[in-house]
Coordinates of C-alpha atoms in Angstrom, one line a residue:
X1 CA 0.0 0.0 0.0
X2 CA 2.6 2.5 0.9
X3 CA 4.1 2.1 -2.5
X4 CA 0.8 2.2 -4.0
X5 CA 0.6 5.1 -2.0
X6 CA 3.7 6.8 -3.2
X7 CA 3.8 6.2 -7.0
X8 CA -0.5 7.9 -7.0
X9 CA 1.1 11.0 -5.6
X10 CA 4.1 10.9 -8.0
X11 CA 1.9 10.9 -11.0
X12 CA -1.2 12.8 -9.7
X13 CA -1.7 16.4 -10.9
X14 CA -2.9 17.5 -7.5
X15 CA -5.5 20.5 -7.3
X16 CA -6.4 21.8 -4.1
X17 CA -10.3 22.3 -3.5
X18 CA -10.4 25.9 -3.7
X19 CA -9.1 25.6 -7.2
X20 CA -11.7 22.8 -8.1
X21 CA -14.3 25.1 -6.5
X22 CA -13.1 28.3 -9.1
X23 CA -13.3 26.0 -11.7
X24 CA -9.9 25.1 -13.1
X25 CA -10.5 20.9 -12.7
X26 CA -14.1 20.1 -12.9
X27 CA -15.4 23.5 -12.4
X28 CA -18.4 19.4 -7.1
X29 CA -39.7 -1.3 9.7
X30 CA -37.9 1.5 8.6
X31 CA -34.7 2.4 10.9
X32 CA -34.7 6.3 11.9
X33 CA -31.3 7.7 12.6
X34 CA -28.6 5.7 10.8
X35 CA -25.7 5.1 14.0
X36 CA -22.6 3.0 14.8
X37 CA -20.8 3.5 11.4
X38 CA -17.3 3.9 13.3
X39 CA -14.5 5.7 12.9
X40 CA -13.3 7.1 9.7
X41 CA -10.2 5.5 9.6
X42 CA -11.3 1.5 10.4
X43 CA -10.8 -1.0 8.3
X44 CA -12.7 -1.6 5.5
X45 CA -14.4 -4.8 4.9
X46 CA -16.0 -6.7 2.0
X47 CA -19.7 -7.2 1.3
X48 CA -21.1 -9.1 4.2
X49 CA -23.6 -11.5 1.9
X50 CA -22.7 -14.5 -0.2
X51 CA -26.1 -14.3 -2.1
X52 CA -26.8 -11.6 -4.8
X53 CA -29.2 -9.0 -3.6
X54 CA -32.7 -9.3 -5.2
X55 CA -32.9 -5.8 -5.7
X56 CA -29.5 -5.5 -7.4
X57 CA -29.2 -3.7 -10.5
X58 CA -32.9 -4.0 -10.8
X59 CA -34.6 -0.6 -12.9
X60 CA -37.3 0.9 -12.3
X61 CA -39.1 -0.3 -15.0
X62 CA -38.6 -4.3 -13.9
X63 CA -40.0 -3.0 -10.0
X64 CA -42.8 -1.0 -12.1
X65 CA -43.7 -4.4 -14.2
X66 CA -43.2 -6.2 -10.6
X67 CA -45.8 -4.3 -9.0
X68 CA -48.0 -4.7 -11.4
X69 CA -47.7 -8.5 -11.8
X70 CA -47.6 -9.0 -8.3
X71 CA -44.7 -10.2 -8.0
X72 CA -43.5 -7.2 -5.2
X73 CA -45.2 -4.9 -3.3
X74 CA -44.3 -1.2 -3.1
X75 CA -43.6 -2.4 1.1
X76 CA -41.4 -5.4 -0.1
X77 CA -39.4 -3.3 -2.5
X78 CA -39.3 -0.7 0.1
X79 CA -38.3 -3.1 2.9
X80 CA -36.1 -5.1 0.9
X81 CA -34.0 -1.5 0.6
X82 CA -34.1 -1.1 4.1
X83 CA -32.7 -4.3 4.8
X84 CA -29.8 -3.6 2.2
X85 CA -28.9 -0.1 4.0
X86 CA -29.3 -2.0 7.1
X87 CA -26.6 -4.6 5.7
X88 CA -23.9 -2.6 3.9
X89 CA -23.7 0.9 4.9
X90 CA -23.4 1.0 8.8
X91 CA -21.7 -2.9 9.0
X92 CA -19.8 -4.5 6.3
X93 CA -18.1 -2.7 3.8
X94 CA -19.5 0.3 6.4
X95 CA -19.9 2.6 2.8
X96 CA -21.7 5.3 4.8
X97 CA -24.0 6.7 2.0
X98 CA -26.8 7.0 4.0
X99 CA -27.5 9.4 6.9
X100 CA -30.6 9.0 7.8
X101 CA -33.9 6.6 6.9
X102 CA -37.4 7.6 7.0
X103 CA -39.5 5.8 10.1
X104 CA -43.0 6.0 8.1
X105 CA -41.3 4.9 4.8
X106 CA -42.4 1.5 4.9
X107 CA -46.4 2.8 5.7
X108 CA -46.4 5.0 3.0
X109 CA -45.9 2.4 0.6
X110 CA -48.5 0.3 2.5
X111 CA -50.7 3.4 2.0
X112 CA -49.6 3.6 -2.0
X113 CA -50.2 -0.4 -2.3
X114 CA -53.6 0.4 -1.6
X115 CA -53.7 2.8 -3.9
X116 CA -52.4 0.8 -6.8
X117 CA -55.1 -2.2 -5.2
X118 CA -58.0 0.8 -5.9
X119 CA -56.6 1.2 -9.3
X120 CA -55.1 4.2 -8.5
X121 CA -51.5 4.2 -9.7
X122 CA -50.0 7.6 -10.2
X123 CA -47.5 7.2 -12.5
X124 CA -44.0 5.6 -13.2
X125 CA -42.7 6.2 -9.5
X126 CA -45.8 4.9 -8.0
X127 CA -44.2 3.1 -5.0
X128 CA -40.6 3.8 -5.8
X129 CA -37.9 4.3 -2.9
X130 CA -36.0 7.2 -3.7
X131 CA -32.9 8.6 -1.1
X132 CA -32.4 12.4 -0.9
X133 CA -29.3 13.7 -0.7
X134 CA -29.3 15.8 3.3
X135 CA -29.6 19.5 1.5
X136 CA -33.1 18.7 0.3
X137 CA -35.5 19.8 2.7
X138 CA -38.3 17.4 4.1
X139 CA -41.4 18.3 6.3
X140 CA -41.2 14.6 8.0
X141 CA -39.2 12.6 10.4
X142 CA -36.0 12.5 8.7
X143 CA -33.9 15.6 9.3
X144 CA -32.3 18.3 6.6
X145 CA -28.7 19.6 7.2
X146 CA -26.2 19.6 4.7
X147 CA -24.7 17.1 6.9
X148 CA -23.5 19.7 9.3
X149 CA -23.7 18.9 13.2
X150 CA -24.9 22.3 13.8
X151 CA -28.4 21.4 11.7
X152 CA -28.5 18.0 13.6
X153 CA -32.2 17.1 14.5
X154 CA -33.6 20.5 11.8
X155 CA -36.9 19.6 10.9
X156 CA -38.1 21.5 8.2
X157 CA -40.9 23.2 8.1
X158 CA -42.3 22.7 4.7
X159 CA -41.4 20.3 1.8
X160 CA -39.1 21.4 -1.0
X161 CA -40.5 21.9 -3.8
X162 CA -38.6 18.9 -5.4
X163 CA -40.1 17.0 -2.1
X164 CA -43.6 17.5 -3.1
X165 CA -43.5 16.6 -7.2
X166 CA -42.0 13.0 -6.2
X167 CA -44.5 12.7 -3.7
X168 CA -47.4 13.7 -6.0
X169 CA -45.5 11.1 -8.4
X170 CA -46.2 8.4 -5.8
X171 CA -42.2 7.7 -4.8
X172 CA -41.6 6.6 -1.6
X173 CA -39.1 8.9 0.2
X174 CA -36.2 6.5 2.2
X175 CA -34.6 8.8 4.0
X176 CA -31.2 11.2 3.3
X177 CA -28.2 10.5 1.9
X178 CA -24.6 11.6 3.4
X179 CA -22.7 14.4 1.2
X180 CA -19.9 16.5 1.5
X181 CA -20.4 18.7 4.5
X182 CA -22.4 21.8 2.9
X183 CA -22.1 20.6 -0.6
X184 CA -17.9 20.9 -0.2
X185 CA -18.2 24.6 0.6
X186 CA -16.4 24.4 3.8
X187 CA -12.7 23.7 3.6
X188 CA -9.8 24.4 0.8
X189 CA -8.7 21.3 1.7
X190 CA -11.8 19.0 2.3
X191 CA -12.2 14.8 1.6
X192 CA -15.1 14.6 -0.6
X193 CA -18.0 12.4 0.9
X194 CA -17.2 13.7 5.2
X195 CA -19.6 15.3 6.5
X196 CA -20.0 15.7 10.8
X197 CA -23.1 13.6 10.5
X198 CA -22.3 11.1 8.3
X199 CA -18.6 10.6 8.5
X200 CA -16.4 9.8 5.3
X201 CA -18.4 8.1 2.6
X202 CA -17.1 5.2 0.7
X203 CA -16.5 4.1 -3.1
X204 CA -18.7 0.6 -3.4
X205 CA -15.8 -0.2 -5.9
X206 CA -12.7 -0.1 -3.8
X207 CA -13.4 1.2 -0.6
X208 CA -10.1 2.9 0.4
X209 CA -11.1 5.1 -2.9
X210 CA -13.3 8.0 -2.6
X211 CA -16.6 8.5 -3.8
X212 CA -16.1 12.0 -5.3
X213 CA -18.7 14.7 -4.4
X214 CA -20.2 16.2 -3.1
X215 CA -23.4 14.3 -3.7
X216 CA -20.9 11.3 -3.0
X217 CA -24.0 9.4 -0.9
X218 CA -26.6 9.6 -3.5
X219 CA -24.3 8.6 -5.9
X220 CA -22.7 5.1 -3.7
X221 CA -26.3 4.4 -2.9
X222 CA -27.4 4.3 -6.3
X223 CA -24.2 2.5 -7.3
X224 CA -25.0 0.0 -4.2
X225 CA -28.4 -0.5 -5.2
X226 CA -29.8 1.4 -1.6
X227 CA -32.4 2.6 -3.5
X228 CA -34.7 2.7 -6.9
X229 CA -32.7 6.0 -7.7
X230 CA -31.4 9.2 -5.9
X231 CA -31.2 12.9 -5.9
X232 CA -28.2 14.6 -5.7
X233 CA -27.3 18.3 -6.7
X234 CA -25.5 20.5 -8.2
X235 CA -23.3 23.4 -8.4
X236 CA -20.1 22.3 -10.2
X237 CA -19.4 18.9 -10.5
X238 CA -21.8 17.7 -7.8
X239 CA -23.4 15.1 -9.5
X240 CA -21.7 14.2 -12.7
X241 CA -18.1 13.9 -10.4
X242 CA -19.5 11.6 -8.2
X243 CA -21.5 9.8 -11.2
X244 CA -18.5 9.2 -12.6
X245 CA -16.2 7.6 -9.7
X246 CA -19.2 5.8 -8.5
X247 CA -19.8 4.2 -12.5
X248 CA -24.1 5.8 -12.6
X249 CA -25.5 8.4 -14.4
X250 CA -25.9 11.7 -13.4
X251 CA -27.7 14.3 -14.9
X252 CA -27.2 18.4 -14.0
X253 CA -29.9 19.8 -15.7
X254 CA -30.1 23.6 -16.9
X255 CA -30.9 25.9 -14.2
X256 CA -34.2 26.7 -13.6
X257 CA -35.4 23.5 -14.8
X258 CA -36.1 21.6 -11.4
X259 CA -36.9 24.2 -8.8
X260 CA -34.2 25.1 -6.0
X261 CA -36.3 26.1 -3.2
X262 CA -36.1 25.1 0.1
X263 CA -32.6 23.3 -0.6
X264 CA -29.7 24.2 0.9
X265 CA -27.9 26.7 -1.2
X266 CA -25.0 27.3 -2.4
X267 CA -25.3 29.3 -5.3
X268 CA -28.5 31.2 -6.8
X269 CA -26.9 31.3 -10.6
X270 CA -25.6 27.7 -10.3
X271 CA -27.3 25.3 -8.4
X272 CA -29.8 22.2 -9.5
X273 CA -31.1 19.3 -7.9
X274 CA -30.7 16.2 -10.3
X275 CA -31.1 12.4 -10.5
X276 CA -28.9 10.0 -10.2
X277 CA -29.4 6.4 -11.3
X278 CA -27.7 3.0 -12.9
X279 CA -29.4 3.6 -16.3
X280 CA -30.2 6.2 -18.9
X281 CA -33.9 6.0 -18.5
X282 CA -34.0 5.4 -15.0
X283 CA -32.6 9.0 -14.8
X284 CA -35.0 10.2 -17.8
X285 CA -37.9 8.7 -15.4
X286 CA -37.2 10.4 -12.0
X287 CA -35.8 14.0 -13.7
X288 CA -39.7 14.1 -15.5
X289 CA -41.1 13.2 -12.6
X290 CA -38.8 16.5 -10.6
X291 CA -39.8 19.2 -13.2
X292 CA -42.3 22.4 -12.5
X293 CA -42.5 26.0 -12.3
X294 CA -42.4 27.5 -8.7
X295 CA -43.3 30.6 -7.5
X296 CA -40.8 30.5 -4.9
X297 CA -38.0 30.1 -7.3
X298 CA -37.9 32.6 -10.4
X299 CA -35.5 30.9 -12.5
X300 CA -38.2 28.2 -13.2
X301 CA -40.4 30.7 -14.5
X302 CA -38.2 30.5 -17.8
X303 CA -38.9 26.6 -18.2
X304 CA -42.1 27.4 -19.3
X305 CA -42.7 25.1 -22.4
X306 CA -38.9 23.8 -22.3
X307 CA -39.7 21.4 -19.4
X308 CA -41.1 18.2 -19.8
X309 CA -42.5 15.4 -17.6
X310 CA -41.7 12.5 -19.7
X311 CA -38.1 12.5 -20.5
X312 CA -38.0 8.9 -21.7
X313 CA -39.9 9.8 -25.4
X314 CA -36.7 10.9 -26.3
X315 CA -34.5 8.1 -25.6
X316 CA -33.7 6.4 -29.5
X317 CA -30.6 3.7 -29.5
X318 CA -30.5 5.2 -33.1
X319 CA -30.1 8.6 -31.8
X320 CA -26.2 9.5 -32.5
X321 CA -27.0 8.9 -36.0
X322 CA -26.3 12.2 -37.4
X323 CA -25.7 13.6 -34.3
X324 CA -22.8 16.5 -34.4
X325 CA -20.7 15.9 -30.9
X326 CA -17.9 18.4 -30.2
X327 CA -14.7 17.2 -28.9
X328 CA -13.4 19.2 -26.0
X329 CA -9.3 18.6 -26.5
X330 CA -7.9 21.1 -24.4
X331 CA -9.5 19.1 -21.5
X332 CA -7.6 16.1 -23.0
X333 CA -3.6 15.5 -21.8
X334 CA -4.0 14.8 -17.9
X335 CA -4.2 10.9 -17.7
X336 CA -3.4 8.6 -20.9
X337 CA -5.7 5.6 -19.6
X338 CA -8.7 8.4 -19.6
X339 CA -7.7 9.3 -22.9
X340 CA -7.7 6.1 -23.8
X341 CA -11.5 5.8 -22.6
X342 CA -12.5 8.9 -23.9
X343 CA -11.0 7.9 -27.6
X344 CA -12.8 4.9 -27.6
X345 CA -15.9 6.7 -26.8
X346 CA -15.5 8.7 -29.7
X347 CA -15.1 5.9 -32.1
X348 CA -18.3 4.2 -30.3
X349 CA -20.1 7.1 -31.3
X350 CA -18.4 7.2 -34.8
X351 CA -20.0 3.9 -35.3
X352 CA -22.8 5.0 -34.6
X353 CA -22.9 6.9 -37.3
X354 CA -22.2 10.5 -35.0
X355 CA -20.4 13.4 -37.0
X356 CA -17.4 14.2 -34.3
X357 CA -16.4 17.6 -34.3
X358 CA -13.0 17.2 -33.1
X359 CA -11.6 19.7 -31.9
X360 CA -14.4 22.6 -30.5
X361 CA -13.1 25.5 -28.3
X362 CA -14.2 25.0 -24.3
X363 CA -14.8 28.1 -21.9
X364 CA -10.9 28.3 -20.1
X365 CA -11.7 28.5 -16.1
X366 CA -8.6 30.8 -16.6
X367 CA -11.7 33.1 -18.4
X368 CA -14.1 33.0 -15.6
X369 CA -12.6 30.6 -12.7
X370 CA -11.7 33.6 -10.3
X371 CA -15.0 35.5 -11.0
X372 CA -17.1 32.2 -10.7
X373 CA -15.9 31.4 -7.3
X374 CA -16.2 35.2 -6.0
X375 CA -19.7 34.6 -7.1
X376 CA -20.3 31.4 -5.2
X377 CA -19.0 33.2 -2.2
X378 CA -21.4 36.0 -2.4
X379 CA -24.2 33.6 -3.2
X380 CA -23.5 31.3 0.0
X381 CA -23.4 33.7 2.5
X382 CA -26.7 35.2 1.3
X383 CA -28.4 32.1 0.5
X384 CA -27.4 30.3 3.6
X385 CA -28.8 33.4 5.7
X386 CA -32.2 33.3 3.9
X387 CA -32.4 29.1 4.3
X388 CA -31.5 29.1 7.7
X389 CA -34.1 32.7 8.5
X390 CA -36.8 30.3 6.9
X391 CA -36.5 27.1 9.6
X392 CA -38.4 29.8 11.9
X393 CA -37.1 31.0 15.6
X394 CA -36.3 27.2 16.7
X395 CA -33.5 26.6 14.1
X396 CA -30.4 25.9 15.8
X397 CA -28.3 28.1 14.0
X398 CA -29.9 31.5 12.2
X399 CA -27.0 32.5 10.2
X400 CA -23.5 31.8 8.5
X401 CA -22.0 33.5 11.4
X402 CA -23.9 30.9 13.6
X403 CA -23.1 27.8 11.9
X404 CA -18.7 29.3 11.8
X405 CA -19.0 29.9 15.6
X406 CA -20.7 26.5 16.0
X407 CA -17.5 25.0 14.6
X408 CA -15.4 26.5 16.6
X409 CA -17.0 26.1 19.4
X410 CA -17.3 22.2 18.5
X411 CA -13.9 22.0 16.4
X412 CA -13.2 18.2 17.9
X413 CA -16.7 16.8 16.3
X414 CA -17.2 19.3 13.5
X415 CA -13.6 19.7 12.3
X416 CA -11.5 16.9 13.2
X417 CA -9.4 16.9 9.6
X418 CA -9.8 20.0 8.0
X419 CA -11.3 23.0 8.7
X420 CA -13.7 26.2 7.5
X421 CA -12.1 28.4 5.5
X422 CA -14.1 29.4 2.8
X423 CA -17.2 29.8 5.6
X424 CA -15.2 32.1 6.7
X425 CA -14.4 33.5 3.0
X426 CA -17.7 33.5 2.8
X427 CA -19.0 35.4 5.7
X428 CA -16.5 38.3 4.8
X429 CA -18.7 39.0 1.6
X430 CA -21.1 41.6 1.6
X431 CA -24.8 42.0 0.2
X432 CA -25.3 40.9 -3.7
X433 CA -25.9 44.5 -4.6
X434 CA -21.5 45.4 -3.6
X435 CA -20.3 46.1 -7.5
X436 CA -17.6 43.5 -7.0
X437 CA -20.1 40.2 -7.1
X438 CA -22.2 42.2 -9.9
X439 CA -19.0 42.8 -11.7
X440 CA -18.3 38.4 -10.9
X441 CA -21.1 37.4 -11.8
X442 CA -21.4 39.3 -15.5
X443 CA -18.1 38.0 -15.9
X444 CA -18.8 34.4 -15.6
X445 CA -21.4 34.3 -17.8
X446 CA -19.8 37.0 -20.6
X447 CA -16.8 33.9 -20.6
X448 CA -18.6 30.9 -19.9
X449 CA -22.4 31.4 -21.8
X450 CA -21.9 34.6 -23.9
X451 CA -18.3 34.1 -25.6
X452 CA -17.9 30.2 -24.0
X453 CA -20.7 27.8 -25.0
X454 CA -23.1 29.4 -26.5
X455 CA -21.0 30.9 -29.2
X456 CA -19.0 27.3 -29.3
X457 CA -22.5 25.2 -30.1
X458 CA -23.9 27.7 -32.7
X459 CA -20.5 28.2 -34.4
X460 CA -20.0 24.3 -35.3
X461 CA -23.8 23.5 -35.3
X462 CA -23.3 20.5 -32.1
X463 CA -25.7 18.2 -30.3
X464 CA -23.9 18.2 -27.8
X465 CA -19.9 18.8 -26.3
X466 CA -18.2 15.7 -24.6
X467 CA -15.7 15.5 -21.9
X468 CA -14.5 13.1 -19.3
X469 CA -16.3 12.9 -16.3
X470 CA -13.1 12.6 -13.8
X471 CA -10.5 10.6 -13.7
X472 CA -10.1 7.2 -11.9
X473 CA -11.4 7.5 -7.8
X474 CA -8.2 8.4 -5.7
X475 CA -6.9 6.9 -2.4
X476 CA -9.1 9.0 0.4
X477 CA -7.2 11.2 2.2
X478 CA -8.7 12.9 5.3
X479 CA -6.0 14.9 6.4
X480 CA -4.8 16.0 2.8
X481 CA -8.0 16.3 1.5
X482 CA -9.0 15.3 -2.4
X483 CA -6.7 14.9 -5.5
X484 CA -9.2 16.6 -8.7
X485 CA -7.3 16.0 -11.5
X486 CA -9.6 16.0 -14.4
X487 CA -13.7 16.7 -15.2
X488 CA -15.5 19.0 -17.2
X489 CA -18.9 20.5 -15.6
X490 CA -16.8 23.6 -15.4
X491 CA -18.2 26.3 -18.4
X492 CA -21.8 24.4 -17.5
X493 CA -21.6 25.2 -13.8
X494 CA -20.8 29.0 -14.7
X495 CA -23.2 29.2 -17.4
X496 CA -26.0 27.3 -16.1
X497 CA -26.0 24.6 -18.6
X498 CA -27.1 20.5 -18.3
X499 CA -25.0 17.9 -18.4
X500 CA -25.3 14.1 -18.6
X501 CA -22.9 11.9 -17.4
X502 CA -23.1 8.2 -18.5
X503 CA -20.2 5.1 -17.8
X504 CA -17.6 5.0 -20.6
X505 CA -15.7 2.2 -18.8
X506 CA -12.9 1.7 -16.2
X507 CA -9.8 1.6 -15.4
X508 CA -8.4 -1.1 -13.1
X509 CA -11.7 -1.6 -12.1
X510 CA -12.3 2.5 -11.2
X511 CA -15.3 3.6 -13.1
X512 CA -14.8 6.6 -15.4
X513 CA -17.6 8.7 -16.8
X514 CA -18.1 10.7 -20.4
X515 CA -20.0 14.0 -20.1
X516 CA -22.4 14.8 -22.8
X517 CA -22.7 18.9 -22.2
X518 CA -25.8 21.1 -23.5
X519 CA -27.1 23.9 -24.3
X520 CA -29.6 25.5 -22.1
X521 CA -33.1 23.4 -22.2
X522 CA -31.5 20.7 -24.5
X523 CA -32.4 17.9 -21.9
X524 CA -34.2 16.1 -24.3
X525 CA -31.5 16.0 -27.2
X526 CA -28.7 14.9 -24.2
X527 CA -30.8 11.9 -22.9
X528 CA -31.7 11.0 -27.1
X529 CA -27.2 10.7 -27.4
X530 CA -26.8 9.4 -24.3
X531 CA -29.2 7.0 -24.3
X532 CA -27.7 5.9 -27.6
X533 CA -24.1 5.7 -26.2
X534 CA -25.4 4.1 -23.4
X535 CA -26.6 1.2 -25.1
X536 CA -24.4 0.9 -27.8
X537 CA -21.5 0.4 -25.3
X538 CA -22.9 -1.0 -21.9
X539 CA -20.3 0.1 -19.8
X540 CA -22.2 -0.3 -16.5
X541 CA -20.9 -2.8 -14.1
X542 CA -22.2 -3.1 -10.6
X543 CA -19.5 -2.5 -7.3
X544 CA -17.2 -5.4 -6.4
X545 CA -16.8 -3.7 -2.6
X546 CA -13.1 -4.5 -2.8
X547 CA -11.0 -3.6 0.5
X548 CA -8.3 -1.7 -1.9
X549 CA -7.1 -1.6 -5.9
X550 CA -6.2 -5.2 -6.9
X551 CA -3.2 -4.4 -8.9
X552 CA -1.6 -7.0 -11.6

């Protein structure tokens, strides 16, 4: 190990989190309170069962088709889930993807079994467990805290909106998923997937590895098969980062498209929830399912007749065929074995019968990397303030001061391995009216929409630009914190734009991702060359829970 150890950091471009944060690598019965995960450092072990898992791998069309056979109930899938968190996250391999579990999950889908015995089924999630990553606010038993300690036991007081379109849909919310403590807006030097709460979060493929974040639970309990599907979001790199050390797809979609209010912000201009899932249309399913105006948050205003609620109409194996995908080769150069993946992508989609466009001009993070983080800082501090002024006069904390002098006042639970310093970047901003954030934020999206993509996709006619979603999952490091080396969500985080992240193999057994990046509203032409990809190639192979890399 120590050699394995030594030769990683020999050959690893290391970037530090503040620069992954301005953008110059990738732009980030039911059993309550989930306990006795141990320390960060044990051991890790392998799976704990000899038999395959029932649920593993299954979609959610097979658990639709077994509902309605009769072959499962909406309670026995939902059980069957519980039993599986039960089994591998706090015992076992001990992958810590999931905070928290809901107590009433398994009677509300006794309550939607009923429904569906009526005749009564509401739609494609009709008694389908779902996890929620710990930003997205719930008005129930589970808790919402960004996995902070100083939001343990906050109960919101009102659903997200996101909350309340899957539970129209019928899905049956599990409980929370662990994350990087406030989305990885906390430390320059932070492990992806530790948060106070949940502790560090495991990769399901090799275990010493690190998930990626910072939606790193929602995308190992997906991986793990925890769940039907998951939500994670989004501000750079969130999802797809994760999706792509964890081997699921992750879809960012343009801002404004699912609605932002009443989870934990980081960024007004940036931030999305999205799904996460082991397939394609899994992901097309649940994002339809997520979609709405909301007159609590304005950006959806402009997905008036972009949005749709059936995302899977567009999914065609055929539809690379003609398809113009841009080449983004300045992001190209870091690792030869993701190269290597990424070239064989683009003969795939040759095959296909895809016109590549090889090579197309991406945003440079040196354009708009200083600005975009400036503006992530302004847009914490505010947004934070307003989230936490909402939770009423019992919140725990009431302000970003709150939660900073929390931390210190708790430094031995809160911050064992690394500490706050962008909190406290953060809190040092002013309002969003000071000239500097206005000047940030026109900036960023002069560079990244203006003269970046937008200018980029109409001047070489594209579908859509590809990129790699990261590079192989490192060696965890709590004390030096994460190794970025490569991704691509970058000019789409700045600019607002969707992304879909799909499994374009491995290496050594390490899943890596290719990113298929839009234009704003082109959800529906993303999932059509995904899809496409997706099944033409078949990359997706579920975890092996391996105690470390088995090298040759």
């Amino acid at each position: 190990m120590k050699d394995q150890r030594k030769d990683e950091k020999k050959s690893g471009l290391q970037v530090d989190r503040r620069n992954f944060l301005m953008g110059t690598a990738l732009g980030v019965g039911a059993l309550g309170l989930i306990s006795g995960c141990g320390s960060d450092e044990e051991d890790p072990k392998p799976t704990p069962t000899d038999g395959k898992f029932e649920l593993e791998e299954v979609s959610l069309a097979e658990l639709r088709e077994g509902m309605g056979s009769g072959k499962w109930t909406s309670k026995q899938i939902t059980e069957l889930y519980l039993a599986r968190i039960e089994a591998i996250n706090a015992q076992g391999p001990t992958l810590r993807a999931v905070i928290e579990t809901n107590p009433d999950a398994v009677s509300i889908a006794e309550a939607l079994d009923a429904e569906r015995r009526a005749g009564n089924v509401r739609g494609p999630l009709h008694g389908i467990p779902i996890l929620l990553k710990d930003n997205i606010a719930t008005n129930d038993k589970t808790s919402t805290t960004a996995g902070s300690l100083a939001l343990q036991g906050s109960i919101a007081p009102q659903d997200s909106f996101v909350v309340k379109r899957l539970r129209e849909a019928g899905a049956v919310l599990l409980g929370k998923t662990n994350l990087s403590e406030w989305a990885n807006f906390r430390s320059t030097r932070a492990s992806s997937g530790w948060s106070g709460r949940g502790r560090q979060c495991r990769n399901p493929y090799v275990l010493d590895r690190n998930p990626s974040g910072s939606s790193s639970g929602s995308a190992v309990a997906a991986a793990a098969s925890m769940a039907a599907a998951t939500i994670g979001s989004e501000t750079n790199g969130s999802i797809v980062s994760p999706a792509s050390s964890c081997g699921v797809v992750g879809v960012k979609p343009t801002v404004g498209l699912v609605s932002r209010s009443r989870i934990i912000p980081i960024s007004q201009s940036q931030d999305t929830a999205g799904p996460m899932s082991r397939t394609v249309r899994d992901a097309a399913i649940v994002l339809g399912a997520m979609t709405g105006i909301d007159s609590e948050d304005s950006a959806t205003a402009a997905s008036a007749g972009k949005a749709h609620t059936d995302y899977t109409q567009f999914l065609d194996a055929n539809g690379l065929r003609g398809a113009r995908i841009g080449v983004a080769r300045s992001l190209f150069g870091v690792d030869p074995g993701v190269d290597a993946l990424m070239e064989a992508a683009l003969e795939a989609m040759r095959q296909q019968g895809a016109v590549i466009v090889d090579p197309v001009r991406m945003p440079s993070s040196g354009d708009y990397g200083n600005a975009m983080f400036e503006v992530l800082l302004y847009e914490f501090k505010a947004g934070l303030n307003a989230y936490l002024a909402g939770l009423g006069p019992n919140a725990p904390v009431k302000s970003l001061a709150d939660v900073i002098a929390f931390n210190q006042a708790n430094a031995a639970t809160s911050m064992p391995y690394f500490g706050q310093e962008i909190l406290l970047m953060a809190e040092a901003k002013g309002p969003l009216t000071d000239q500097a954030y206005l000047d940030a934020r026109a900036r960023a999206l002069r560079f990244a929409r203006d003269e970046g993509l937008d200018k980029t996709f109409a001047d070489n006619n594209l579908d859509a630009i590809v990129g790699a979603g990261g590079g192989p999952a490192w060696l965890t490091n709590l004390v030096g914190g994460d190794h970025f080396r490569i991704g691509s969500s970058a000019a789409a985080a700045a600019a607002g734009y969707p992304i879909v992240s799909v499994p374009a193999g491995d290496m050594q057994g390490l899943p890596v991702n290719i990113n298929f990046i839009g234009k704003a509203w082109s959800e529906p032409t993303l999932f059509r060359v995904a899809y496409a990809y997706e099944q033409a190639t078949k990359h997706r192979k579920a975890p092996r829970y391996l105690p470390t890399l088995e090298l040759p």
